[in-house]
Every structure is written in structure tokens, then in C-alpha cells.
PDB file of C-alpha atoms in Angstrom:
ATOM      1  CA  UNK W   1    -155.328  91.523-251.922  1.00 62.00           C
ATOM      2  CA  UNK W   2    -151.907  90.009-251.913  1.00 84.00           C
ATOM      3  CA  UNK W   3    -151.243  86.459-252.454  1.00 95.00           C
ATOM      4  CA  UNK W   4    -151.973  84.388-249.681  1.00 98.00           C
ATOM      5  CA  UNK W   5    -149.289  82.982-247.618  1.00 98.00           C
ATOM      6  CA  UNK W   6    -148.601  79.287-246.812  1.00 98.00           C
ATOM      7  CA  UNK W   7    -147.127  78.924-243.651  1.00 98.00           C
ATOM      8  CA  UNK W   8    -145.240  75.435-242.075  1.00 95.00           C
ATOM      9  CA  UNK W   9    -145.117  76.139-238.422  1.00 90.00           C
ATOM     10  CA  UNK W  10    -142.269  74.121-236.331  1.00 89.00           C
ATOM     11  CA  UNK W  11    -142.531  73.921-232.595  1.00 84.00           C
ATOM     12  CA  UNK W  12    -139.560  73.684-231.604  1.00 83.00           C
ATOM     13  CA  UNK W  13    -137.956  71.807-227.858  1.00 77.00           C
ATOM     14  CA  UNK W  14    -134.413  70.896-227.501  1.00 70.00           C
ATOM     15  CA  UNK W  15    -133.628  71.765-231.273  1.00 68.00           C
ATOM     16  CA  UNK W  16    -136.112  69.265-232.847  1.00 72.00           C
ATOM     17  CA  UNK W  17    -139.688  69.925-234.216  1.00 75.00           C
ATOM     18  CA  UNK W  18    -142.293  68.414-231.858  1.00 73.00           C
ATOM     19  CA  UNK W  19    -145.899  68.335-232.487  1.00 62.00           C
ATOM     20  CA  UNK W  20    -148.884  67.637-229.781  1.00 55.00           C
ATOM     21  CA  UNK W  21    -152.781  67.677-230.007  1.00 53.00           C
ATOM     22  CA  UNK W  22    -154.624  71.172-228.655  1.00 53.00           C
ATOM     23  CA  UNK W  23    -150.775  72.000-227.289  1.00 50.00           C
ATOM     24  CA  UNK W  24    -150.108  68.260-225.140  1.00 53.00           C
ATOM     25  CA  UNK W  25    -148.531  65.410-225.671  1.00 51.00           C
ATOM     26  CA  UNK W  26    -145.741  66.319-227.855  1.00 61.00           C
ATOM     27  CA  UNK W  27    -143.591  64.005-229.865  1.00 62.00           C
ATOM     28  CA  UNK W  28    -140.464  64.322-231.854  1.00 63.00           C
ATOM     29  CA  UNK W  29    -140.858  65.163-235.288  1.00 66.00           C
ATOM     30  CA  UNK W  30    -136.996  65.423-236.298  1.00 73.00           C
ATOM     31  CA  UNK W  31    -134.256  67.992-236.767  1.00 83.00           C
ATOM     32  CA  UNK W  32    -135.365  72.011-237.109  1.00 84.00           C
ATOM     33  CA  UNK W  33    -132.952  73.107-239.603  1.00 86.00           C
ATOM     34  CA  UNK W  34    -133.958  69.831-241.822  1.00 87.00           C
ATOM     35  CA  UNK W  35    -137.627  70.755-241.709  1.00 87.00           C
ATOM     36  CA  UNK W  36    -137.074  74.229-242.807  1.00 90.00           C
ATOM     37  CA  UNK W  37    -134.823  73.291-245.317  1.00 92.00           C
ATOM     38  CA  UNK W  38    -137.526  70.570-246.395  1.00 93.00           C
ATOM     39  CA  UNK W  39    -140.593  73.227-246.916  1.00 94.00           C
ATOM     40  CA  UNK W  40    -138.548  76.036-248.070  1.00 95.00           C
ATOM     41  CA  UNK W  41    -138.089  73.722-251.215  1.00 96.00           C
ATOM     42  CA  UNK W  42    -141.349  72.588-251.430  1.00 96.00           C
ATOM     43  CA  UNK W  43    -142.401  76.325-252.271  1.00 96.00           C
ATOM     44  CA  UNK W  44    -143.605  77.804-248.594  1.00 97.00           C
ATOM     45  CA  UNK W  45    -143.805  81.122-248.510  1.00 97.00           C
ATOM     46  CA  UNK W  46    -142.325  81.703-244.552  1.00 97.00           C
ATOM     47  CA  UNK W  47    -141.232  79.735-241.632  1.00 97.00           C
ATOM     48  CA  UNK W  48    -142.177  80.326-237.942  1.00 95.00           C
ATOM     49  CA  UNK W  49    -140.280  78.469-235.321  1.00 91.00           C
ATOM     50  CA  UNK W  50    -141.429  78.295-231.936  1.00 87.00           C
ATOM     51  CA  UNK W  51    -138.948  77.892-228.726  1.00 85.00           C
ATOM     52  CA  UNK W  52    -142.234  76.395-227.139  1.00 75.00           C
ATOM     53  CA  UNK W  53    -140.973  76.356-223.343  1.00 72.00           C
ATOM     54  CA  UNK W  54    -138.776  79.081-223.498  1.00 73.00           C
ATOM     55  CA  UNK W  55    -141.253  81.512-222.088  1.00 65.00           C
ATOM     56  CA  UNK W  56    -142.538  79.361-219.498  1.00 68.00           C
ATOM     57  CA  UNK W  57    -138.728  78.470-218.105  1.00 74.00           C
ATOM     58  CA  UNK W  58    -138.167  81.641-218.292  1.00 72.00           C
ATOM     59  CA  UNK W  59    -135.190  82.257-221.091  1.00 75.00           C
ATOM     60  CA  UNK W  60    -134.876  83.573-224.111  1.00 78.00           C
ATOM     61  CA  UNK W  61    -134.176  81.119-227.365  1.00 82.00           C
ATOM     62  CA  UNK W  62    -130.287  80.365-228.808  1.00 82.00           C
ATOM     63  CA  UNK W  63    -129.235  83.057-231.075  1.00 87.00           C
ATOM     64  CA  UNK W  64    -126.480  80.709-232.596  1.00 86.00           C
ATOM     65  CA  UNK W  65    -129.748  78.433-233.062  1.00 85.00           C
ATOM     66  CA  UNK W  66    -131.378  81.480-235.369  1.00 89.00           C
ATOM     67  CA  UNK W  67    -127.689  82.002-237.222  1.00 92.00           C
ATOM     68  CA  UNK W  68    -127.817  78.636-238.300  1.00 90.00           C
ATOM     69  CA  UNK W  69    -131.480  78.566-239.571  1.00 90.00           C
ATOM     70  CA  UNK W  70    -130.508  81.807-241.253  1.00 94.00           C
ATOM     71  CA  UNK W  71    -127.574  80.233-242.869  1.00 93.00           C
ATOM     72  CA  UNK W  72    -130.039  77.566-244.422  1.00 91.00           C
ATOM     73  CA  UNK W  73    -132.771  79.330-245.544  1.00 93.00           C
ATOM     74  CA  UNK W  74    -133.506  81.927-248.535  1.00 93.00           C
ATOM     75  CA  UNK W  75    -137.040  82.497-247.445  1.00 96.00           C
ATOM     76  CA  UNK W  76    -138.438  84.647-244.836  1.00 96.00           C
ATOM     77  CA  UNK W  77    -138.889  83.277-241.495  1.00 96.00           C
ATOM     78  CA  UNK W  78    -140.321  84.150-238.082  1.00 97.00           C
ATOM     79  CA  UNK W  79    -139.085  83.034-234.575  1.00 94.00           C
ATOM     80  CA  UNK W  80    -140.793  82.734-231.162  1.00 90.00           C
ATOM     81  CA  UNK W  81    -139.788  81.721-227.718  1.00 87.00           C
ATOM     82  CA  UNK W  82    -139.147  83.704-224.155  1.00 82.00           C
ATOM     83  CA  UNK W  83    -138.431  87.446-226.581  1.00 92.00           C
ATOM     84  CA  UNK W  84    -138.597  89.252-223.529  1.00 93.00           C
ATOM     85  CA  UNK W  85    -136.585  92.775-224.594  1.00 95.00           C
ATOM     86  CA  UNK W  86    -135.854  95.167-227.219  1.00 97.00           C
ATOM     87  CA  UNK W  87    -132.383  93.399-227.044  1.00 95.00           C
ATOM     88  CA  UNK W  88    -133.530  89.927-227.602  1.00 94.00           C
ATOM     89  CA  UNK W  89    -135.482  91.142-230.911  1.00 96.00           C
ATOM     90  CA  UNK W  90    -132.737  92.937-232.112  1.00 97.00           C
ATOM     91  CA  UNK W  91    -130.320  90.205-231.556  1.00 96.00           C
ATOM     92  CA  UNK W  92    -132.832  87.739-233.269  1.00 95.00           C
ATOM     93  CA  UNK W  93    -132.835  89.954-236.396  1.00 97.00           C
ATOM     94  CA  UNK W  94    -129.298  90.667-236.163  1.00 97.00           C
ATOM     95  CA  UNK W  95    -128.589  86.370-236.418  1.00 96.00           C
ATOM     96  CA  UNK W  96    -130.817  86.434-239.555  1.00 96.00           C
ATOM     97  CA  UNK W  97    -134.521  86.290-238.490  1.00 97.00           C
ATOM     98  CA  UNK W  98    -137.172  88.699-240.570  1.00 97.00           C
ATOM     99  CA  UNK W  99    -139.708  88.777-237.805  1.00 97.00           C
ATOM    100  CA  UNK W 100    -139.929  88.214-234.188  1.00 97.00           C
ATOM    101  CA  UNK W 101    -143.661  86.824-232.307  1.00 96.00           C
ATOM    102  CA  UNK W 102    -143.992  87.657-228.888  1.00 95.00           C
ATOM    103  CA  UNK W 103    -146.588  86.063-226.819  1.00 93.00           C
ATOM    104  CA  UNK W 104    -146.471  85.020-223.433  1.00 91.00           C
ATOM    105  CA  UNK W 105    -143.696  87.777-222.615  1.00 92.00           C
ATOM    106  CA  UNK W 106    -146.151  90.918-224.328  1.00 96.00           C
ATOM    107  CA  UNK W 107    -148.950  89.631-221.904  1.00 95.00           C
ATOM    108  CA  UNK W 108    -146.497  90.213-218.627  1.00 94.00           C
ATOM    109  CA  UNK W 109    -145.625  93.352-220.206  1.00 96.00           C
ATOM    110  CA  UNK W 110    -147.551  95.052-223.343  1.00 97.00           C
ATOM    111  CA  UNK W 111    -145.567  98.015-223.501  1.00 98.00           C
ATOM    112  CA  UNK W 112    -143.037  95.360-225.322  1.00 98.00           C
ATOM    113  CA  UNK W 113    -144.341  96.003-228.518  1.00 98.00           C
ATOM    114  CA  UNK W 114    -144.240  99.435-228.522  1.00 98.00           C
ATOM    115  CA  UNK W 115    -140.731  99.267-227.723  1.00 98.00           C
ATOM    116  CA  UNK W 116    -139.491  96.573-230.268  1.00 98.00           C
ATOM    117  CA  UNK W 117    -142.408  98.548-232.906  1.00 98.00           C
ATOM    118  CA  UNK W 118    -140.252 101.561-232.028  1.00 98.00           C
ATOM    119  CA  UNK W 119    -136.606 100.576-232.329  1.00 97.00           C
ATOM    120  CA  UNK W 120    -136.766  97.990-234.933  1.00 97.00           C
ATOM    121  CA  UNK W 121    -140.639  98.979-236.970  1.00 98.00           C
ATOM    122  CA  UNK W 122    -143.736  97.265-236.691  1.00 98.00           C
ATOM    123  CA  UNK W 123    -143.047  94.618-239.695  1.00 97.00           C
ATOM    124  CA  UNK W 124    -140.998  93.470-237.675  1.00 97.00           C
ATOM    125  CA  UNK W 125    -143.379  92.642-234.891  1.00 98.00           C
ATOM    126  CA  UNK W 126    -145.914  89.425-234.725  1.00 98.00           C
ATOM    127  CA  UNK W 127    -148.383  89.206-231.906  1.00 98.00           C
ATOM    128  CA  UNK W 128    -148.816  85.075-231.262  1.00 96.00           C
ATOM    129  CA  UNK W 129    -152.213  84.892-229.246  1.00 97.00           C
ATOM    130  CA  UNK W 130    -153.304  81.229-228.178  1.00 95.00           C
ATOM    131  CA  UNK W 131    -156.662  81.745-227.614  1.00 96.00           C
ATOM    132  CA  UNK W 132    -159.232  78.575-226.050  1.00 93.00           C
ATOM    133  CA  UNK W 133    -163.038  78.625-226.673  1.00 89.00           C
ATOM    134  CA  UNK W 134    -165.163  79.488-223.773  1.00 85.00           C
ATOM    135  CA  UNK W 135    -168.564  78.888-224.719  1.00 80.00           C
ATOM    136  CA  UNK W 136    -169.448  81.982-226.980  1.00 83.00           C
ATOM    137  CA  UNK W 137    -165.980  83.645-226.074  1.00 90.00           C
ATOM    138  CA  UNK W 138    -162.694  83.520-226.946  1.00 96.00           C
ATOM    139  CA  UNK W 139    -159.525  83.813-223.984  1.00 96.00           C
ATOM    140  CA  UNK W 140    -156.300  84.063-224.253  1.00 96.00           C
ATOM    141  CA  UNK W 141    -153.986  81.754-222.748  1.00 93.00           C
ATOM    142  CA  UNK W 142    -150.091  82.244-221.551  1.00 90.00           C
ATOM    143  CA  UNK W 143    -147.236  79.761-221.731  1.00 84.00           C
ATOM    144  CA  UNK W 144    -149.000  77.319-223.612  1.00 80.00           C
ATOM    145  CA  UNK W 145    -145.939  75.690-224.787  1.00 68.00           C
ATOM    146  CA  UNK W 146    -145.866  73.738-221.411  1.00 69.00           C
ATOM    147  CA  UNK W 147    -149.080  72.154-220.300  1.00 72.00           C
ATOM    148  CA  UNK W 148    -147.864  72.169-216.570  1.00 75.00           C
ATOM    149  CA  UNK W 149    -147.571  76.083-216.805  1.00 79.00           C
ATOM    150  CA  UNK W 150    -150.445  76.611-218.953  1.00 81.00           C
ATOM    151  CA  UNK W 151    -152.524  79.544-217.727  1.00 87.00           C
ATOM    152  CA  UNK W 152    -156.100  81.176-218.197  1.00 87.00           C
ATOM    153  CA  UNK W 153    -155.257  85.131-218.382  1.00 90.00           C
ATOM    154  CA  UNK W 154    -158.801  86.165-218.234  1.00 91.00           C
ATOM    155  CA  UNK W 155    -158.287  88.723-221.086  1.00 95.00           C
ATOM    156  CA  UNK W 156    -160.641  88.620-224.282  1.00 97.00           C
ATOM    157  CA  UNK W 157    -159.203  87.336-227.221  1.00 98.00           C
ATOM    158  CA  UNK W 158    -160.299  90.589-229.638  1.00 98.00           C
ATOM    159  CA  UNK W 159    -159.860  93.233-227.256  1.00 98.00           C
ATOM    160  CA  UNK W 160    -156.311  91.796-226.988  1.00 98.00           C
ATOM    161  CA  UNK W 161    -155.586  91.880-231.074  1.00 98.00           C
ATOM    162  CA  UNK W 162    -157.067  95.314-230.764  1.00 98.00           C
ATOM    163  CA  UNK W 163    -154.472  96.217-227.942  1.00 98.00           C
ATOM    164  CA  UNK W 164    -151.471  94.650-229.868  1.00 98.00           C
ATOM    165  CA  UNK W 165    -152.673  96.604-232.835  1.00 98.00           C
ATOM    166  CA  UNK W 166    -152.862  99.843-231.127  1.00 98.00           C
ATOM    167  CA  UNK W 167    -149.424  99.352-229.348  1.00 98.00           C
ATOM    168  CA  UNK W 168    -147.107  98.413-232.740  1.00 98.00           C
ATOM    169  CA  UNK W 169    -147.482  94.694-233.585  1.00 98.00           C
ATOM    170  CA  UNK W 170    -147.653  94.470-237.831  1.00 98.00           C
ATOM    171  CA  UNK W 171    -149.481  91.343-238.090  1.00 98.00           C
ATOM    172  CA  UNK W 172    -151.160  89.018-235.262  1.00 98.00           C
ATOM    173  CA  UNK W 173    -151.015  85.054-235.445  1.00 98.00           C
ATOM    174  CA  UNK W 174    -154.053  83.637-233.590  1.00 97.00           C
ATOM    175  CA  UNK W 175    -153.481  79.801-232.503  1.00 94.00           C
ATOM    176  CA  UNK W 176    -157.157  78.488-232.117  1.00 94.00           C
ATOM    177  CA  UNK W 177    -155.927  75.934-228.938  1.00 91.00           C
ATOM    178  CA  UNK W 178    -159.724  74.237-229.233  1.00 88.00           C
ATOM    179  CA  UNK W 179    -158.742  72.851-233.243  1.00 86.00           C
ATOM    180  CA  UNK W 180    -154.706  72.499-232.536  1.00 79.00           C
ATOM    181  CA  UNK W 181    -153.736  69.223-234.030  1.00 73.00           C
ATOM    182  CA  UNK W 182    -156.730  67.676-234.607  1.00 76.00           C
ATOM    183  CA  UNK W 183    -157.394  68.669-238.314  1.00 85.00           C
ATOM    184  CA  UNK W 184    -160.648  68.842-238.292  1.00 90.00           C
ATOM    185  CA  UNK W 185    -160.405  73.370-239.817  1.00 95.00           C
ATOM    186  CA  UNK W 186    -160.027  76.149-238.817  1.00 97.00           C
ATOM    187  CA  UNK W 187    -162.008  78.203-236.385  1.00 96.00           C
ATOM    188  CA  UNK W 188    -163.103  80.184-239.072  1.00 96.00           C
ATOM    189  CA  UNK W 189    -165.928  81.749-236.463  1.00 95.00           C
ATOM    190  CA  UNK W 190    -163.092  82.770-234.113  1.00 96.00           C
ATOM    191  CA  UNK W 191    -160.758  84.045-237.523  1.00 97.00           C
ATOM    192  CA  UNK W 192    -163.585  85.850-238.958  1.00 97.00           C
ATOM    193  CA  UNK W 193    -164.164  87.940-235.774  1.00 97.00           C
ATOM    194  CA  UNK W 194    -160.370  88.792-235.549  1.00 98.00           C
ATOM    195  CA  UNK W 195    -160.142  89.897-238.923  1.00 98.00           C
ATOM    196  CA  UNK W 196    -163.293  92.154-238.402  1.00 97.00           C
ATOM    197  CA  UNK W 197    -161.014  94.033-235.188  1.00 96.00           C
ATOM    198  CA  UNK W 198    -157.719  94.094-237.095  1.00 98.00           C
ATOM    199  CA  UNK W 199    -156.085  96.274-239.672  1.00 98.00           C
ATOM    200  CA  UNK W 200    -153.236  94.601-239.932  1.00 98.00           C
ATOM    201  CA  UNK W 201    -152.526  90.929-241.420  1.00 98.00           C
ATOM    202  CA  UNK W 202    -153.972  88.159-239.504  1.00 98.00           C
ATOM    203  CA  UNK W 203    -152.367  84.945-239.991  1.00 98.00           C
ATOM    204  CA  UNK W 204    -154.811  81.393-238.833  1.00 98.00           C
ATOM    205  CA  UNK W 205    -153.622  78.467-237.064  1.00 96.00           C
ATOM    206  CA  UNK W 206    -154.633  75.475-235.560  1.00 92.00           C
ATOM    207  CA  UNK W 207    -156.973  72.679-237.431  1.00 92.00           C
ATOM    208  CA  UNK W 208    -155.571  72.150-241.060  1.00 95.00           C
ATOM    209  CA  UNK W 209    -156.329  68.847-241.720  1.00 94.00           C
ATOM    210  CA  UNK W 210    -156.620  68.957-246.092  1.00 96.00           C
ATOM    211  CA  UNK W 211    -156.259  71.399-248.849  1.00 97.00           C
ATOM    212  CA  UNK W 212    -160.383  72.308-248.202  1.00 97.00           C
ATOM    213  CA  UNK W 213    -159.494  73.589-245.095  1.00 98.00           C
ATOM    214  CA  UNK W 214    -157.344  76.161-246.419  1.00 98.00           C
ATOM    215  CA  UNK W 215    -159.720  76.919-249.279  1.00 98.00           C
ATOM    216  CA  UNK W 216    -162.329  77.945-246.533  1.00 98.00           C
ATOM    217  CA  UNK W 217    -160.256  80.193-244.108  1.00 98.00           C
ATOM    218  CA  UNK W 218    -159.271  81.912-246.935  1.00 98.00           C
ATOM    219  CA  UNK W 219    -162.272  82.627-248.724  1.00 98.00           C
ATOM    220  CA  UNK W 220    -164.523  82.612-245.766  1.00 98.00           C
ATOM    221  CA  UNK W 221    -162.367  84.031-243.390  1.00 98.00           C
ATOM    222  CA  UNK W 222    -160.190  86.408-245.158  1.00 97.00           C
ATOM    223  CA  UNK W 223    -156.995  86.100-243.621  1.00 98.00           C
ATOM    224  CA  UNK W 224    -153.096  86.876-245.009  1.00 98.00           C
ATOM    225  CA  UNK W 225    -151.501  83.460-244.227  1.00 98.00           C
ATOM    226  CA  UNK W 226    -152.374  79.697-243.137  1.00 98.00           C
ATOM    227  CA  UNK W 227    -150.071  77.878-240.317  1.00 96.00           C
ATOM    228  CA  UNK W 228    -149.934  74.380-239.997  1.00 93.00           C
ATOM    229  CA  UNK W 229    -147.808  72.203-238.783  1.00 88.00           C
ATOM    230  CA  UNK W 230    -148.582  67.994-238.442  1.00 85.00           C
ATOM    231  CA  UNK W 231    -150.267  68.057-241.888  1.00 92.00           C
ATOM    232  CA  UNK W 232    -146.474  69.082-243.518  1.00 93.00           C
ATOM    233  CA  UNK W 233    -144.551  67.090-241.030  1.00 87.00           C
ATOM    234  CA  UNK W 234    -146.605  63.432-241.623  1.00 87.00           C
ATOM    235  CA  UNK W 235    -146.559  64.384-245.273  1.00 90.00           C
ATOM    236  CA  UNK W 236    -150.290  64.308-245.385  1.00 93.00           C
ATOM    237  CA  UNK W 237    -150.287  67.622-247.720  1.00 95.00           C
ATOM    238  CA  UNK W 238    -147.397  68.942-250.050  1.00 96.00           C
ATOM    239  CA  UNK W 239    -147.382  72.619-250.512  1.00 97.00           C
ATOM    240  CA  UNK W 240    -146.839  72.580-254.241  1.00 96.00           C
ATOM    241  CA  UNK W 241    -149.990  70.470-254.937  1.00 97.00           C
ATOM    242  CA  UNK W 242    -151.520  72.589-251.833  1.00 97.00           C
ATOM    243  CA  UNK W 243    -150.855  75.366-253.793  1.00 98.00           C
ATOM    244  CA  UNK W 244    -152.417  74.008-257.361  1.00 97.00           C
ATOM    245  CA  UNK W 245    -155.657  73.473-255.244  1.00 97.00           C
ATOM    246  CA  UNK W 246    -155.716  76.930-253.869  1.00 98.00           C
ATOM    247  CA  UNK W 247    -155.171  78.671-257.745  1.00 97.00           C
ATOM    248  CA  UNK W 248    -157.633  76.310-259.056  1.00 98.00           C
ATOM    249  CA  UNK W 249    -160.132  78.039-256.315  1.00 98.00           C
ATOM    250  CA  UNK W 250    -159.340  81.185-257.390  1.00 97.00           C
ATOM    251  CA  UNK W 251    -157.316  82.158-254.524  1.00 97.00           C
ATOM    252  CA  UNK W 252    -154.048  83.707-255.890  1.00 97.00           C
ATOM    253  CA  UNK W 253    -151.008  82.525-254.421  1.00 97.00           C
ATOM    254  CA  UNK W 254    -147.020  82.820-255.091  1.00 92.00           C
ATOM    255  CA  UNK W 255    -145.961  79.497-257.043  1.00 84.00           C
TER     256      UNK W 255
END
């Protein structure tokens, strides 16, 4: 197994990190570039940013907005946000981005990951499914960056990891919506069921609330990477003494 990756996650509106509670209520968190800049010295491993309405007003994110990130950081880093084309990948790797997650825009169209798996390869790719507990299953939800235009898609949450799979995507980041903010874990029930459909690297997020939590969705659920998000930003966990506490449980990380 490779080392596990530790993952800040920024949501990102207007060009600040905001952070809500199961995807509502955001508040501002502070500048984007200053965030990444903050964790990529504290030892994370990659960055994801997240246009979080761009899907649901229909646009793509600011390209110039990815150069400057770029420009900034000397780690990987992923970004998210209205990806609608093989053009908008391309020009998001082109400003400096490793990685591109499509979500809302791969449900209106799957065929979208074959095409940017195709022109640009699937490492390239990341599948974001936000995914809401319905009693014993698991849906996925579109354009749940903006509560208003939040939508039920009816699809099952594994047969849709399966589907990405299938058409391209190199690694799929499941957002648990049910645990989002609250810190209470991970759904490892939900994470150990995707990583028994998947291949591919699964990445968890939604519910870190201490360095336990990641301890347990990596040893119980198996997965490539942790994202979090309010437990970096209110400085409740560093990443270089979360990272002490994951060696000292056996689970090998990059220091």
C-alpha cells in the first residue's frame, strides 16, 4: 500500500475558503491562496479546491484563479467547480492544476469522463460524489454547493463509483453529506462499501473531527486519502502532529 494521503479540502465562494455544516450555512474562513500556502507547509500531501456554486450557476471556475494557486504551491493539488468540457480540464491543467473533480457536470453528462480520461489520462480525472444516507442506502446528490439548488438524483451511490470507474475517472472522492462538518467520523460503513466496488483510489470526506478519526478510516476502511476541511481551518488538528499519530498507529505516511 502506498502512504496514505492527508488531504485539506477548501471550499471555495468568491475567492475565500468557506465552510458550512452537512453543506449549509457557510461562513468565511479567509483568503484561498493563504490557506493553501498555510497547509502546504504544514506537510499536506494535496490540495482540493472547490468552486462550490460554480456548477449550480452554471460557469466554469477562473483559470487566472488556478494560475495563481499554481504559482504558490509546490504540492499537488486538485480543483473543482462547473468543469463542464474537455476544454475546461485542459485549460485547468494547462494554469497549473494536477487533477481536475467533476461532479455535478459528469451526472448531466457521464460520457465527460471518458472524454477528459481520453484526451488528458485517467490520473488526471477525480469523480467528487456527495452522497446523503437514506436509511440503509446511499444517493447521490447534485449541486450541493448551493442549498437552494440542491437536488436528489435518485442514482445509487455504488453503482455510480462503479460507472465513473468503468467510464475513465482514476480515483473517486466520496463526500458523506450526513457527517459534513460535524466531526463526529467518518462514514466508515458508507467508505467501506465504496472501496469494496472500486479499483481505483478512493479518497473519504466528511466527519473528521480528531486524529482517531483518521486512524479508523484508514485502518478500518482502507482508503488512499483523508479530506477535511474545518478541523485545519479552526486549527483544531495540525497535520505534522496528525501525521506523528498516524506513524505511531502503524499507518505509513509521507513526513
Amino acid at each position: 500500500m502506498l502512504a496514505r494521503r492527508i488531504i485539506p479540502c477548501l471550499d471555495v465562494k468568491d475567492g475565500k475558503v468557506v465552510k458550512g455544516v452537512r453543506f449549509r450555512d457557510h461562513v468565511v474562513m479567509g483568503d484561498a491562496v493563504e490557506f493553501g500556502a498555510r497547509y502546504r507547509d504544514q506537510g499536506a500531501d494535496e490540495l482540493v479546491f472547490y468552486d462550490i456554486t460554480a456548477s449550480a450557476e452554471s460557469r466554469t471556475l477562473d483559470f487566472a484563479w488556478v494560475r495563481e494557486i499554481a504559482c504558490e504551491l509546490d504540492i499537488p493539488f486538485c480543483v473543482a467547480g462547473g468543469v463542464r468540457s474537455v476544454m475546461h480540464a485542459i485549460k485547468c491543467l494547462e494554469n497549473g492544476a494536477d487533477k481536475v473533480s467533476i461532479n455535478s457536470p459528469a451526472l448531466e453528462r457521464p460520457e465527460l469522463i471518458n472524454e477528459i480520461a481520453r484526451t488528458a489520462g485517467s490520473q488526471c480525472v477525480v469523480a467528487g460524489v456527495d452522497s446523503f444516507a437514506r436509511g440503509t442506502s446511499w444517493i447521490v446528490h447534485q449541486y450541493a454547493g448551493d442549498p437552494e439548488k440542491t437536488v436528489q438524483t435518485g442514482r445509487n451511490t455504488l453503482d455510480w463509483i462503479r460507472e465513473a470507474e468503468d467510464r475513465g475517472a482514476g480515483e473517486v472522492v466520496l463526500n458523506c453529506m450526513n457527517q459534513d462538518g460535524v466531526r463526529n467520523g467518518y462514514d466508515i460503513a458508507q467508505l467501506k462499501a465504496a472501496r469494496r466496488c472500486l479499483s481505483i483510489p478512493l479518497v473519504a470526506s466528511g466527519g473528521a473531527g480528531n486524529a482517531a478519526h483518521f486512524v479508523s478510516v484508514f485502518q478500518e476502511a482502507d482508503v488512499s486519502g483523508a479530506l477535511a476541511a474545518s478541523v485545519f481551518h479552526n486549527n483544531v488538528l495540525e497535520i505534522g502532529a496528525l501525521k506523528e499519530a498516524l506513524s505511531a498507529a502503524a499507518i505509513e505516511v509521507r513526513q
